[in-house]
Each structure stands twice: as C-alpha cells, then as structure tokens.
Short mmCIF file of C-alpha atoms in Angstrom, two decimals:
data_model
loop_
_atom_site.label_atom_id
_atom_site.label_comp_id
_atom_site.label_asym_id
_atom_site.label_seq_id
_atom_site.Cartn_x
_atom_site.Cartn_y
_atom_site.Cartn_z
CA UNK A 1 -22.52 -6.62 18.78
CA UNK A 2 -24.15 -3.40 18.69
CA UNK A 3 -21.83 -1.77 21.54
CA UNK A 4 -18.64 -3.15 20.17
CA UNK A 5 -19.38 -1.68 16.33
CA UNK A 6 -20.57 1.70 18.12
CA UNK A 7 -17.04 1.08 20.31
CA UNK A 8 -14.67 0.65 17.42
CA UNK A 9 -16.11 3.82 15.52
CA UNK A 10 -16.31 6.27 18.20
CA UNK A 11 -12.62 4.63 19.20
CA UNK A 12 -11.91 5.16 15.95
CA UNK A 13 -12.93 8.95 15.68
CA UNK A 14 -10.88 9.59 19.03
CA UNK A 15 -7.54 8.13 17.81
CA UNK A 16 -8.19 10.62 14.72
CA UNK A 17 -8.67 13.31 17.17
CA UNK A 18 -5.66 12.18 18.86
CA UNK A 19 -3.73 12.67 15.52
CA UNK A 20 -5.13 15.99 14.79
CA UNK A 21 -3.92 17.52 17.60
CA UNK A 22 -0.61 15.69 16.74
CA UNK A 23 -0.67 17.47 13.27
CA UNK A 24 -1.88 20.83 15.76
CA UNK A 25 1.27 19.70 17.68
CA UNK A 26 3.86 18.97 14.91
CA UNK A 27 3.06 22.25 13.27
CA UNK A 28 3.94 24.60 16.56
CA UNK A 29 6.48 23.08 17.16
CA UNK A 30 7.85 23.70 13.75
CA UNK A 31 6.81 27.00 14.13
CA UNK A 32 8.96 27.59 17.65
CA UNK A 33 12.06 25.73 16.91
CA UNK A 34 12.54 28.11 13.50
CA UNK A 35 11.62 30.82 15.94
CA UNK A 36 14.54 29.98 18.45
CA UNK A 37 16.99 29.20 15.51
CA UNK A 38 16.82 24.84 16.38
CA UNK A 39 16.42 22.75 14.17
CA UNK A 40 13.92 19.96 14.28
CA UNK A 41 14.35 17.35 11.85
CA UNK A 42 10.68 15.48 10.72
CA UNK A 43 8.34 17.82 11.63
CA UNK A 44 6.97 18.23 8.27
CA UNK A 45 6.98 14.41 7.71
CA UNK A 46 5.02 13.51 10.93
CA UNK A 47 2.45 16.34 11.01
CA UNK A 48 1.36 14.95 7.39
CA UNK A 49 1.86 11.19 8.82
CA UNK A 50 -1.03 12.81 11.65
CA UNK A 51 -2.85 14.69 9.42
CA UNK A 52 -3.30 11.23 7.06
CA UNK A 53 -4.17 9.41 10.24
CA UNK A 54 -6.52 11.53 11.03
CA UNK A 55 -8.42 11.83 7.92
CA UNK A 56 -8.31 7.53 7.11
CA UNK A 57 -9.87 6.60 10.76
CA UNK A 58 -12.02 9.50 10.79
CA UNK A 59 -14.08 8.16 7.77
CA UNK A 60 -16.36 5.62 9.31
CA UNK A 61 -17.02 8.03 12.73
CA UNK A 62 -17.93 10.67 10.34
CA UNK A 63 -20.36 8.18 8.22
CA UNK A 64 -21.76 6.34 11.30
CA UNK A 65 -22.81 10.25 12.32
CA UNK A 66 -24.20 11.48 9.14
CA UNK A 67 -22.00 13.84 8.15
CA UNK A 68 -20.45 12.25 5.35
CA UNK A 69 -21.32 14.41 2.00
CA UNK A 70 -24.49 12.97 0.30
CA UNK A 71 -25.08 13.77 -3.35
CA UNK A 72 -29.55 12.95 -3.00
CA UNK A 73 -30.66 14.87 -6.23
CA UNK A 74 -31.83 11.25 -7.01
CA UNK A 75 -32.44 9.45 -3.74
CA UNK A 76 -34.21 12.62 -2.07
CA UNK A 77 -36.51 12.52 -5.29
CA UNK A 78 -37.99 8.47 -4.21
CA UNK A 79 -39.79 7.14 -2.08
CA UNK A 80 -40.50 3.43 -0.31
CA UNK A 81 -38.67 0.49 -2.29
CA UNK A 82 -37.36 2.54 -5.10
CA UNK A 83 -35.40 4.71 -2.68
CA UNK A 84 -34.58 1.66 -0.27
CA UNK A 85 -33.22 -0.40 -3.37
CA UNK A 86 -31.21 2.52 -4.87
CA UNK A 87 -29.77 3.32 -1.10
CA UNK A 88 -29.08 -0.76 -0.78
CA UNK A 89 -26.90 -0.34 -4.26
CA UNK A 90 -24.87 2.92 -2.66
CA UNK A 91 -23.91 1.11 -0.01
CA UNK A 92 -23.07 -2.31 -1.91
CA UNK A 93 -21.13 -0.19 -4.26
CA UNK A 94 -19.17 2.27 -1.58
CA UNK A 95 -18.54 -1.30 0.44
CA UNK A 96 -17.00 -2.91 -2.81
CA UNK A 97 -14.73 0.18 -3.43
CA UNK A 98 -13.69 0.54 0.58
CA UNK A 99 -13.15 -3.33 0.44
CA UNK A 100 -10.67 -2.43 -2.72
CA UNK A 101 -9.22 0.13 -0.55
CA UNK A 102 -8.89 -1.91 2.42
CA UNK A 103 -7.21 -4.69 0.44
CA UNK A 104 -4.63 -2.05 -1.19
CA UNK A 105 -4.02 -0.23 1.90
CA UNK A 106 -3.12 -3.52 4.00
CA UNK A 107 -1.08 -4.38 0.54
CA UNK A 108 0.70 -1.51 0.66
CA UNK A 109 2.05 -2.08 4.29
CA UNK A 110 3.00 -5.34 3.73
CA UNK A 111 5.19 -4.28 0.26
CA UNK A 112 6.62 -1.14 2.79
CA UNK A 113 7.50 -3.61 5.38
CA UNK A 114 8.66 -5.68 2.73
CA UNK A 115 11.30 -3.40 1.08
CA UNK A 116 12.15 -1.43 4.36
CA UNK A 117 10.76 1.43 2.49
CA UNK A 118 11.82 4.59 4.36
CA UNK A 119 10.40 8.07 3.78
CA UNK A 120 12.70 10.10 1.96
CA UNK A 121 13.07 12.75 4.10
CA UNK A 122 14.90 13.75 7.43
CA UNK A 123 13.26 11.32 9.44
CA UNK A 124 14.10 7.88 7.71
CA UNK A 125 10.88 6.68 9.05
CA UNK A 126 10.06 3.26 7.96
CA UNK A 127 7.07 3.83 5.74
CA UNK A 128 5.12 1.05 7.10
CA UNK A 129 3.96 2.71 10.22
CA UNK A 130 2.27 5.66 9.30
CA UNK A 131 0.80 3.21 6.69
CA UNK A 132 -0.75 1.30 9.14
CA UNK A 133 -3.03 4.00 9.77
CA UNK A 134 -4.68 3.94 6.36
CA UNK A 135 -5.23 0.33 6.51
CA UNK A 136 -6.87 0.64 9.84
CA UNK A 137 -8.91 3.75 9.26
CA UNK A 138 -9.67 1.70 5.49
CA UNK A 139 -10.59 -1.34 7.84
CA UNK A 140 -12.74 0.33 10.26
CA UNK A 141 -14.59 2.25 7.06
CA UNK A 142 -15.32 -1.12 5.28
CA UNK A 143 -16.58 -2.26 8.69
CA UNK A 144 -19.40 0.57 9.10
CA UNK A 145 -20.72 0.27 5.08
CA UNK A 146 -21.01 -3.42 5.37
CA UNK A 147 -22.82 -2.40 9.20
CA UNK A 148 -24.79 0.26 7.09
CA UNK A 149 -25.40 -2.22 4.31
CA UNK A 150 -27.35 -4.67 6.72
CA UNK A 151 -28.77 -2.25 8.55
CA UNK A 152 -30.64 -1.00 5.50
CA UNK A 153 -31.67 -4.70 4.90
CA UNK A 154 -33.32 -5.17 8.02
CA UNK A 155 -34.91 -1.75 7.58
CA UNK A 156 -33.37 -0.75 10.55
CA UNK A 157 -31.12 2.47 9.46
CA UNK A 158 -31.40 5.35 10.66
CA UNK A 159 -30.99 7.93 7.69
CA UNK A 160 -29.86 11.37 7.81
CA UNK A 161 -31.76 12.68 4.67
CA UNK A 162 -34.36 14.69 6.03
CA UNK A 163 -31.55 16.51 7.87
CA UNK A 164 -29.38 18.87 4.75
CA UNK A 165 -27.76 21.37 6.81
CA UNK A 166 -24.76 20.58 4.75
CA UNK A 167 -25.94 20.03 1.63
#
C-alpha cells in the first residue's frame, strides 16, 4: 500500500509538472503568435486551465515532501503527547476541510457537466474538464492528510519540523 500512495503522489506532482510547462507553453506561444500578427484564440484560457492544474495536484506532492508552509509558533514550542495530540488535531482538521473541498470540487464538475457550462471566452471550452483537475488534485490531497493522519497514529511520521529553511 505503501508504493501505490508514494505512486499516486509523486504521479500526481508529475502531471502538475506536466501542466506547468503547459502554462510555460501556452504563454510563448501567446507571446509569438502576437509577435507574427496570428491570432490564437484560448491561449489565455488554457494557460490558467494549466496553471490551476498545476497548483490543485501539486498540493499533496508538496505536503508528502515537507514543503507545505507550517505555522509551529505553537507546535515547535511542545513536546511528546502534547505536541503529538495537537499535530493529530491539524491533520483531523486540514482532512475535514480537504474532504469539504473534495466533495465541492467533484460537485462542481458534475453541476458543469450538468449545465454544459462553457467558459466564456474564445475557446467555448466545456467547463467540466479543466474542472476535473481540481477534483483530482482535491482527491489526491484528501488522500495524503488522511495517509498523514494515520501515520501520526501509529507514530510512524516522519516530520519536517526540525528542518525551517522556509519558515
């Protein structure tokens, strides 16, 4: 189980590579085809359908890794079960609110697909696609806090605090 949750979030964080060089992509090709006087319809639209990708499945790669922004004026200040039960209750809490995310993501595609919502610009695309992005990247997210949750039960998590070079 181990290598399949490790799988899905490093799969994850590739697939939001993938979509920032599609942002990287969208954005020169903008760039050229005003240069050259052609117009390309969308390219606004689908370098911020990438850059959204990118950011939602990012999210549990970037937690999984440690680099997720950590506010520890509290937690860095315990020690033993005080810490362990106040870092059980930040990850209970953050995997009730992704959950709520996940569940309004996935909601939000299905009311898209629904209406044949379509974006509003150039492109007509159907709004459900890039959608399906968020709920993924949501999915994954609510995946690797419920995977940190028990982790931390067991004891067996592997924290990040003594390491603040971003903090």
């Amino acid at each position: 189980m181990r290598r399949f949750l490790d799988a899905l979030y490093l799969g994850a964080g590739c697939l939001a590579a993938f979509f920032m060089v599609g942002v990287l992509l969208m954005v020169l090709l903008s760039i050229g085809s005003r240069l050259a006087g052609i117009y390309v319809p969308g390219t606004d639209a689908y370098a911020g359908y990438a850059m959204a990708g990118a950011g939602f499945l990012a999210l549990a790669y970037t937690l999984k890794q440690g680099e997720h922004i950590r506010v520890t004026l509290l937690v860095g200040r315990l020690q033993g079960l005080p810490r362990r039960v106040m870092e059980l209750w930040s990850l209970a809490v953050g995997s009730l609110l992704a959950g709520l995310l996940c569940v309004y993501s996935w909601r939000l595609v299905y009311q898209s697909r629904l209406f044949h919502d379509i974006s509003t610009g150039t492109d007509a695309t159907p709004l459900w696609i890039p959608q399906l992005l968020m709920g993924l990247g949501t999915s994954v997210l609510l995946i690797a806090l419920l995977d940190e949750t028990v982790l931390e039960w067991r004891g067996q998590r592997q924290t990040h605090s003594g390491d603040t070079r971003h903090e």
